[in-house]
mmCIF file of N, CA and C in Angstrom:
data_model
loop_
_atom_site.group_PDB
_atom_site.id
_atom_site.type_symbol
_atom_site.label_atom_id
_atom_site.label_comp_id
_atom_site.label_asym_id
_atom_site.label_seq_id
_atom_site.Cartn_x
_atom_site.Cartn_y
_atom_site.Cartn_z
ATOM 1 N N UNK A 602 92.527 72.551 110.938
ATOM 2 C CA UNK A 602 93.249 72.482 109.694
ATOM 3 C C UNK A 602 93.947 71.134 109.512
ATOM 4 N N UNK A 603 94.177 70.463 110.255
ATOM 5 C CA UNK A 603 95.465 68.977 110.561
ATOM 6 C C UNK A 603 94.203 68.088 109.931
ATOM 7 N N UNK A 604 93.264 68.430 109.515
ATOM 8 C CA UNK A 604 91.896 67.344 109.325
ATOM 9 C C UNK A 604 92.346 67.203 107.561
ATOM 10 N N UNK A 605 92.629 68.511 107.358
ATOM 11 C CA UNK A 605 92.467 69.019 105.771
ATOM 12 C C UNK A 605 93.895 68.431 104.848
ATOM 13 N N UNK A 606 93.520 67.792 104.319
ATOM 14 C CA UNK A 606 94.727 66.954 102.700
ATOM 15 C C UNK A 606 94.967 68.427 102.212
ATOM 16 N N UNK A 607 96.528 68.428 101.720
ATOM 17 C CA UNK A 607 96.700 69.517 101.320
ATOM 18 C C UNK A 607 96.732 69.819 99.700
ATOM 19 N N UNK A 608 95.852 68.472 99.176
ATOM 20 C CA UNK A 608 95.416 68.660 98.228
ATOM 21 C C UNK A 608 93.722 68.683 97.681
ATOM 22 N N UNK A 609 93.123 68.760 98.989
ATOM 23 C CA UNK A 609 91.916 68.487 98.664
ATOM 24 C C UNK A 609 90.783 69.842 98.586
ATOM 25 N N UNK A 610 91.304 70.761 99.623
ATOM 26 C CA UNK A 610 90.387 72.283 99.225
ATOM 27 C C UNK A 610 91.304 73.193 98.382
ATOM 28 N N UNK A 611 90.598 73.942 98.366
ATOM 29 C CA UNK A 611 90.756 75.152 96.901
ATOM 30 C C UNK A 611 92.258 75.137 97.904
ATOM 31 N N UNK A 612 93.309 76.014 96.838
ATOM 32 C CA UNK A 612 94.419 76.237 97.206
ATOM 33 C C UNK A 612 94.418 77.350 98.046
ATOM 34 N N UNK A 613 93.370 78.420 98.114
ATOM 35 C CA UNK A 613 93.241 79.572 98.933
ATOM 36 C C UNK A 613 93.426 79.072 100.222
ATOM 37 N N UNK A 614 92.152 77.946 100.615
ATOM 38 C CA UNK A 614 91.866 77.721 101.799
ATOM 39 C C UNK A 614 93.054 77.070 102.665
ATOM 40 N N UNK A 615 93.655 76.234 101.619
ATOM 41 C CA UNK A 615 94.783 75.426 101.878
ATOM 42 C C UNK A 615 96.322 76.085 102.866
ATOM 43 N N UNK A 616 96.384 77.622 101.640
ATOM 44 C CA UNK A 616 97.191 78.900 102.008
ATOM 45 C C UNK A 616 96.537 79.410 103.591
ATOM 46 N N UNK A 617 95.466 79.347 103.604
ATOM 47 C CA UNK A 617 95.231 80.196 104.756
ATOM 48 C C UNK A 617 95.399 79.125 105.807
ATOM 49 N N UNK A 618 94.731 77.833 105.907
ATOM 50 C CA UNK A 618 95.109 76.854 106.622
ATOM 51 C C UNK A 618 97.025 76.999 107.351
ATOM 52 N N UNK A 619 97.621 76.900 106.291
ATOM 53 C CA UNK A 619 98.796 77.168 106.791
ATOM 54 C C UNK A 619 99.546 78.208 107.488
ATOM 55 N N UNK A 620 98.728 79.499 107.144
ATOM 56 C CA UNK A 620 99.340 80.837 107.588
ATOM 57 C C UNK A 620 98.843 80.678 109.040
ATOM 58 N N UNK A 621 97.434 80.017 109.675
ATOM 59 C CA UNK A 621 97.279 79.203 110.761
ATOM 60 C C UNK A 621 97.860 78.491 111.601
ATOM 61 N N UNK A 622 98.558 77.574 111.186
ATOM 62 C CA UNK A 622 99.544 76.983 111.374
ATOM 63 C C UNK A 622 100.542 77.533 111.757
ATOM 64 N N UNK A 623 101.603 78.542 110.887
ATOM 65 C CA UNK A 623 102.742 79.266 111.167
ATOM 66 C C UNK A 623 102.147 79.792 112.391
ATOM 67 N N UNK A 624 101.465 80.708 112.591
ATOM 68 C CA UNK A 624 100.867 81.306 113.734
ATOM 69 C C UNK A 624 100.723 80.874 114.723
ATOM 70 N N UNK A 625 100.288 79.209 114.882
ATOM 71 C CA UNK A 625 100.306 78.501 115.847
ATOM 72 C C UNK A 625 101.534 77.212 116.232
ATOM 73 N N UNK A 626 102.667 78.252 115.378
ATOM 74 C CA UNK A 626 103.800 77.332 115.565
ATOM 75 C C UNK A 626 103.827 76.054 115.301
ATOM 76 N N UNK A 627 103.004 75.457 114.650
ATOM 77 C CA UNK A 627 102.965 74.119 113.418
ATOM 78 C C UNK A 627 103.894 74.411 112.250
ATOM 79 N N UNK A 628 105.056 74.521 112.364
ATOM 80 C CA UNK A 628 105.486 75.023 111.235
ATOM 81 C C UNK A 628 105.752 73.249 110.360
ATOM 82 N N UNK A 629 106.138 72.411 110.753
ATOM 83 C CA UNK A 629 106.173 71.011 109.967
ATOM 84 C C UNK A 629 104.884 70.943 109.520
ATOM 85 N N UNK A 630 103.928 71.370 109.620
ATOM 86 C CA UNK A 630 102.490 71.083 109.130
ATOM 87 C C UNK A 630 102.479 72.391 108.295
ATOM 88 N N UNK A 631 102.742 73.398 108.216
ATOM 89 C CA UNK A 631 102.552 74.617 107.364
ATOM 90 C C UNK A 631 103.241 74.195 106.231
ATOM 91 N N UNK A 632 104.614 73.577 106.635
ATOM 92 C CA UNK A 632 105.380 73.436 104.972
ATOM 93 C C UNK A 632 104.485 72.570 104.280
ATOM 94 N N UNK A 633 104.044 71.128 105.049
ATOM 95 C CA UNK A 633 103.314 70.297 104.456
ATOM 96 C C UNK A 633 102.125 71.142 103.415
ATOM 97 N N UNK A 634 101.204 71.565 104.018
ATOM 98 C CA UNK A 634 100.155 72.547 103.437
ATOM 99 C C UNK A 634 100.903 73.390 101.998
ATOM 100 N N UNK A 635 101.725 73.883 102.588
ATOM 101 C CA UNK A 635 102.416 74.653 101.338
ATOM 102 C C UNK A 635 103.006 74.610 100.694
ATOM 103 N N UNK A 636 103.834 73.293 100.611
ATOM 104 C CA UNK A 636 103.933 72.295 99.357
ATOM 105 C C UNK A 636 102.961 71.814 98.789
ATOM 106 N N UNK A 637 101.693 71.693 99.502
ATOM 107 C CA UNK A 637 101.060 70.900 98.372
ATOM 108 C C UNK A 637 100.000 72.337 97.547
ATOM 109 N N UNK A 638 100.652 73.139 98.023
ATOM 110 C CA UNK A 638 100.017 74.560 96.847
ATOM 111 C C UNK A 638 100.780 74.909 96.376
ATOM 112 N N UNK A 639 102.467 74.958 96.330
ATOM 113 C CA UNK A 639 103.323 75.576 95.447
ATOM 114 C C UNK A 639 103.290 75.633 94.221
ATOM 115 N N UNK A 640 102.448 75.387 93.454
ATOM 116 C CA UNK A 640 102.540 74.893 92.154
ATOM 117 C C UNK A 640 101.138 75.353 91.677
ATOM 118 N N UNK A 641 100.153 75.987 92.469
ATOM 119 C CA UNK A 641 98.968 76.851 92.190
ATOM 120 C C UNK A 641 99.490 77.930 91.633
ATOM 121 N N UNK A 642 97.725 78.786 91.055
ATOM 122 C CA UNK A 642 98.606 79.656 90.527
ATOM 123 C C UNK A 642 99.055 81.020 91.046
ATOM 124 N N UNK A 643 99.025 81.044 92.218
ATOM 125 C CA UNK A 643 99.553 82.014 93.162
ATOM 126 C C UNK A 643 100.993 81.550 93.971
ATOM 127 N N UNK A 644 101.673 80.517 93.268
ATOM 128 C CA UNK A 644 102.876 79.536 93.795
ATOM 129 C C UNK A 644 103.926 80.633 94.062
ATOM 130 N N UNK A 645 103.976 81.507 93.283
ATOM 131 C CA UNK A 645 104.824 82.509 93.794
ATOM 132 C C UNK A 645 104.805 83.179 95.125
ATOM 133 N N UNK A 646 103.823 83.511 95.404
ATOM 134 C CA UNK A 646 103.963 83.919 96.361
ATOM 135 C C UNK A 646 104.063 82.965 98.186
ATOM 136 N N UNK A 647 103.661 81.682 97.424
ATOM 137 C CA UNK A 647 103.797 80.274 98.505
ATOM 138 C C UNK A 647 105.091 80.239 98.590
ATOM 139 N N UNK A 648 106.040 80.620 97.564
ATOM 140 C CA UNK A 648 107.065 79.976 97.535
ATOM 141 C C UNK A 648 108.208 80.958 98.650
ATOM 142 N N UNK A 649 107.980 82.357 98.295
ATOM 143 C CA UNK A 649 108.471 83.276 99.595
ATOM 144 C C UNK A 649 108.129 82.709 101.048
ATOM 145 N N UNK A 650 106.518 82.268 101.306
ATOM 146 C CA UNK A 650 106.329 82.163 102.705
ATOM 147 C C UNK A 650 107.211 80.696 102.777
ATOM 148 N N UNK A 651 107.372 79.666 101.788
ATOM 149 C CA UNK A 651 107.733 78.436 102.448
ATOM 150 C C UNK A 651 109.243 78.787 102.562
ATOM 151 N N UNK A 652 110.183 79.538 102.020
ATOM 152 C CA UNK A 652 111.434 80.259 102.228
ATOM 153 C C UNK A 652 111.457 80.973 104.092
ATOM 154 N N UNK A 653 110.172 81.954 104.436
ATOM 155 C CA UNK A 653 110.171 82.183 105.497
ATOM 156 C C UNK A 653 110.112 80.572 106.709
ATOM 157 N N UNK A 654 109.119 80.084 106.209
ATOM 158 C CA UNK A 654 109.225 78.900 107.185
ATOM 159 C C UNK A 654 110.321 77.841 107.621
ATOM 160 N N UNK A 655 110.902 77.302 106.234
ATOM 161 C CA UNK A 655 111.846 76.542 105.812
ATOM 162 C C UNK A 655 113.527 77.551 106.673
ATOM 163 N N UNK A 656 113.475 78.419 106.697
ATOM 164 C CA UNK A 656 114.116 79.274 107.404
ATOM 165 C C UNK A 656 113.804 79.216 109.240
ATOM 166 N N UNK A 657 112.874 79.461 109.205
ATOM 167 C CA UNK A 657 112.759 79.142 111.113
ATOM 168 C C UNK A 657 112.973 77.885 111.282
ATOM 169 N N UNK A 658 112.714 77.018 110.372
ATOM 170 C CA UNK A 658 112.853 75.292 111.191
ATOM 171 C C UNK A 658 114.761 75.281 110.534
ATOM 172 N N UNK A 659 115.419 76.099 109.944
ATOM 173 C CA UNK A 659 116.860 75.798 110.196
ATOM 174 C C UNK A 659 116.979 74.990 109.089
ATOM 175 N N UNK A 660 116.222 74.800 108.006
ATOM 176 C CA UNK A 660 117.086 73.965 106.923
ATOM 177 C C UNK A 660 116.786 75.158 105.600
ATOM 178 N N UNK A 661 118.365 75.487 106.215
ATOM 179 C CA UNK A 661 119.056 76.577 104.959
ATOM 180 C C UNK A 661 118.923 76.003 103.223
ATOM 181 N N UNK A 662 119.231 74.943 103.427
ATOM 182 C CA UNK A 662 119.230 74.717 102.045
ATOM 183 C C UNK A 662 117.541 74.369 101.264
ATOM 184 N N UNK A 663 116.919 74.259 101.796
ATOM 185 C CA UNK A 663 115.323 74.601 101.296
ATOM 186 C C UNK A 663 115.042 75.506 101.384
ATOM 187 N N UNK A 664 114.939 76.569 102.517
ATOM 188 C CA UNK A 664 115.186 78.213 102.734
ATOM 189 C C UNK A 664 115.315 78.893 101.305
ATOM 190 N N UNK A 665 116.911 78.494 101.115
ATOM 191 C CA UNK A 665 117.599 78.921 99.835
ATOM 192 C C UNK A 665 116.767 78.532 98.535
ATOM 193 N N UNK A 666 116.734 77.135 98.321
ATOM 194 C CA UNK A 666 115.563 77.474 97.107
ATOM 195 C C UNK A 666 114.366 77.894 96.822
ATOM 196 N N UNK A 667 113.581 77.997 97.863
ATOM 197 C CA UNK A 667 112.622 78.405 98.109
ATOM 198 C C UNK A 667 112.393 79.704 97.843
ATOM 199 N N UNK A 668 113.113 80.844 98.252
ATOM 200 C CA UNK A 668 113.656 82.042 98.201
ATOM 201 C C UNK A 668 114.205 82.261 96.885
ATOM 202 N N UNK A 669 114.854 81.418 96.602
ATOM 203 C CA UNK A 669 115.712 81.578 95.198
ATOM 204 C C UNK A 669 114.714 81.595 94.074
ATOM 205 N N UNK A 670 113.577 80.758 94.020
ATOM 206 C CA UNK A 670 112.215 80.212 93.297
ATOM 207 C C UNK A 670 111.584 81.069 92.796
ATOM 208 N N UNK A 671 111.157 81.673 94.511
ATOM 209 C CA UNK A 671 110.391 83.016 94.969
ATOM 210 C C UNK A 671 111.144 84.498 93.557
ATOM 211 N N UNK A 672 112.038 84.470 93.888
ATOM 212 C CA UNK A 672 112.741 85.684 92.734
ATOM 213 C C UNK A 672 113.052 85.325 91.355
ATOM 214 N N UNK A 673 113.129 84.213 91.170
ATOM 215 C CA UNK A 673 113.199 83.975 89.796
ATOM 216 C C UNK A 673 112.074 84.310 89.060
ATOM 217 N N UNK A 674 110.822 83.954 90.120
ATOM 218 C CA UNK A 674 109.567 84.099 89.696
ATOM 219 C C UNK A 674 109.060 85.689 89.170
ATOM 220 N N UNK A 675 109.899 86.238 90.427
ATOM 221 C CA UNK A 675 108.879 87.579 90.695
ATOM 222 C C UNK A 675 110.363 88.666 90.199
ATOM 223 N N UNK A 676 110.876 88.142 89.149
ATOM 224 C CA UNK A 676 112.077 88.779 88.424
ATOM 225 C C UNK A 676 111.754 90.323 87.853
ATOM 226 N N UNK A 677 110.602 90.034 86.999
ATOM 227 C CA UNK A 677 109.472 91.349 86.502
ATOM 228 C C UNK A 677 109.354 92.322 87.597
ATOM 229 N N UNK A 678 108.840 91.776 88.667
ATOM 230 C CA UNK A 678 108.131 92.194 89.716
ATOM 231 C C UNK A 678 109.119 93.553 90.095
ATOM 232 N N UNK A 679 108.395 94.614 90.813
ATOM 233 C CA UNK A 679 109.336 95.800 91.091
ATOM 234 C C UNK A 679 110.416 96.022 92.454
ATOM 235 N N UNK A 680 111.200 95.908 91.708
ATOM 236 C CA UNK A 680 112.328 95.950 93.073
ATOM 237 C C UNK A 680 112.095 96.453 94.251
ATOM 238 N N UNK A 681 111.485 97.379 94.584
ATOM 239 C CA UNK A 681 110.854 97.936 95.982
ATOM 240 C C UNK A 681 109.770 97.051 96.381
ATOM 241 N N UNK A 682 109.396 95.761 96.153
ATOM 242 C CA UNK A 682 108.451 95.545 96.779
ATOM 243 C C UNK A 682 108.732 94.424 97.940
ATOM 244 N N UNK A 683 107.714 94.742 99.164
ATOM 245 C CA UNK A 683 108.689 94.461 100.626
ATOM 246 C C UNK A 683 109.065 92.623 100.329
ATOM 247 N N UNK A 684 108.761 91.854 99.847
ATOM 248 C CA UNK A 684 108.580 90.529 99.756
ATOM 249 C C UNK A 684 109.998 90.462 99.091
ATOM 250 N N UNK A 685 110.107 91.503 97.763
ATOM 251 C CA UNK A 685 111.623 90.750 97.042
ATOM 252 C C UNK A 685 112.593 91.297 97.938
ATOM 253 N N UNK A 686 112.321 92.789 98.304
ATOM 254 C CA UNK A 686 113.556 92.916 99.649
ATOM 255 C C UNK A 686 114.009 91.885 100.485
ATOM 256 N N UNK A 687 112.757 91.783 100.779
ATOM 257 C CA UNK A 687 112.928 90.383 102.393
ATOM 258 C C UNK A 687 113.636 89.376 102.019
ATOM 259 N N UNK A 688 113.271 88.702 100.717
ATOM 260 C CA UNK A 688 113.916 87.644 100.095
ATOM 261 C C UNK A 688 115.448 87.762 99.903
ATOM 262 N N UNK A 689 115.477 88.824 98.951
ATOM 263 C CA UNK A 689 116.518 89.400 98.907
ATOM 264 C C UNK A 689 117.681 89.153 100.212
ATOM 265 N N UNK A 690 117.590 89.823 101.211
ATOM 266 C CA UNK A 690 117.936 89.768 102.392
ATOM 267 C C UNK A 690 118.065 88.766 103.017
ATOM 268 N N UNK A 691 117.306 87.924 102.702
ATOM 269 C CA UNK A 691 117.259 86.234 103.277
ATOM 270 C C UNK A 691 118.133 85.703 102.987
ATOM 271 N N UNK A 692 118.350 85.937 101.898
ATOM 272 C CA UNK A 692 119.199 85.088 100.591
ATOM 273 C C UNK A 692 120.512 85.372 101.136
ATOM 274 N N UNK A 693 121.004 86.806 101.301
ATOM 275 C CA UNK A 693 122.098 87.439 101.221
ATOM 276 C C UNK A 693 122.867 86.773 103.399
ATOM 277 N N UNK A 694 122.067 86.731 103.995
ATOM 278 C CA UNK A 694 121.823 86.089 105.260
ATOM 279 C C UNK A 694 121.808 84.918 105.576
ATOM 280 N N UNK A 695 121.680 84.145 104.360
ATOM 281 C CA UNK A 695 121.393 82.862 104.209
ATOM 282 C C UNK A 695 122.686 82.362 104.045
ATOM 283 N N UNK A 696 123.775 83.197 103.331
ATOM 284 C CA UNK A 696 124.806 82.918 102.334
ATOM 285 C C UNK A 696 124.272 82.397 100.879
ATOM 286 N N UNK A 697 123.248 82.341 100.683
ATOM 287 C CA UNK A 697 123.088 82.580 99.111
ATOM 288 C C UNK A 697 123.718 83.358 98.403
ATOM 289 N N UNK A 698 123.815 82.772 96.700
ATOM 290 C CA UNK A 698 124.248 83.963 96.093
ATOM 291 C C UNK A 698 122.806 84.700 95.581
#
């Protein structure tokens, strides 16, 4: 995956590239990857995992928007679903408001 521009394959591949990454504890290379898809049109849901990541490497304040992004987005979206919980929870853990 470290071969692959994170603007150059489909954004799927790009996403999965990174979930690779997290897995293999590349997390500075996962955000990389998943910044350069946030803005696809599945960004919503990039934007929760880069909240999860941005969270293990300890910088709260990207965490926080990231997360914050993530729910603004998925505002519609139904309150029981495990992603806005988690967020939710992140946020509230985070010291977000």
């Amino acid at each position: 995956a470290r071969g692959l521009a994170p603007t150059e394959p489909p954004s799927d591949v790009t996403e999965l590239a990174a979930q690779i990454a997290i897995a293999a504890g590349e997390l500075d290379f996962a955000v990389q990857m998943l910044e350069g898809v946030s803005r696809a049109n599945h960004r919503t849901q990039v934007k929760f995992r880069l909240g999860r990541v941005y969270e293990e490497l300890g910088d709260i304040a990207k965490a926080l928007d990231a997360y914050g992004t993530f729910l603004s987005r998925a505002a519609p979206a139904d309150e029981q679903l495990g992603a806005v919980i988690e967020a939710r929870e992140a946020v509230a853990r985070l010291g977000g408001r």
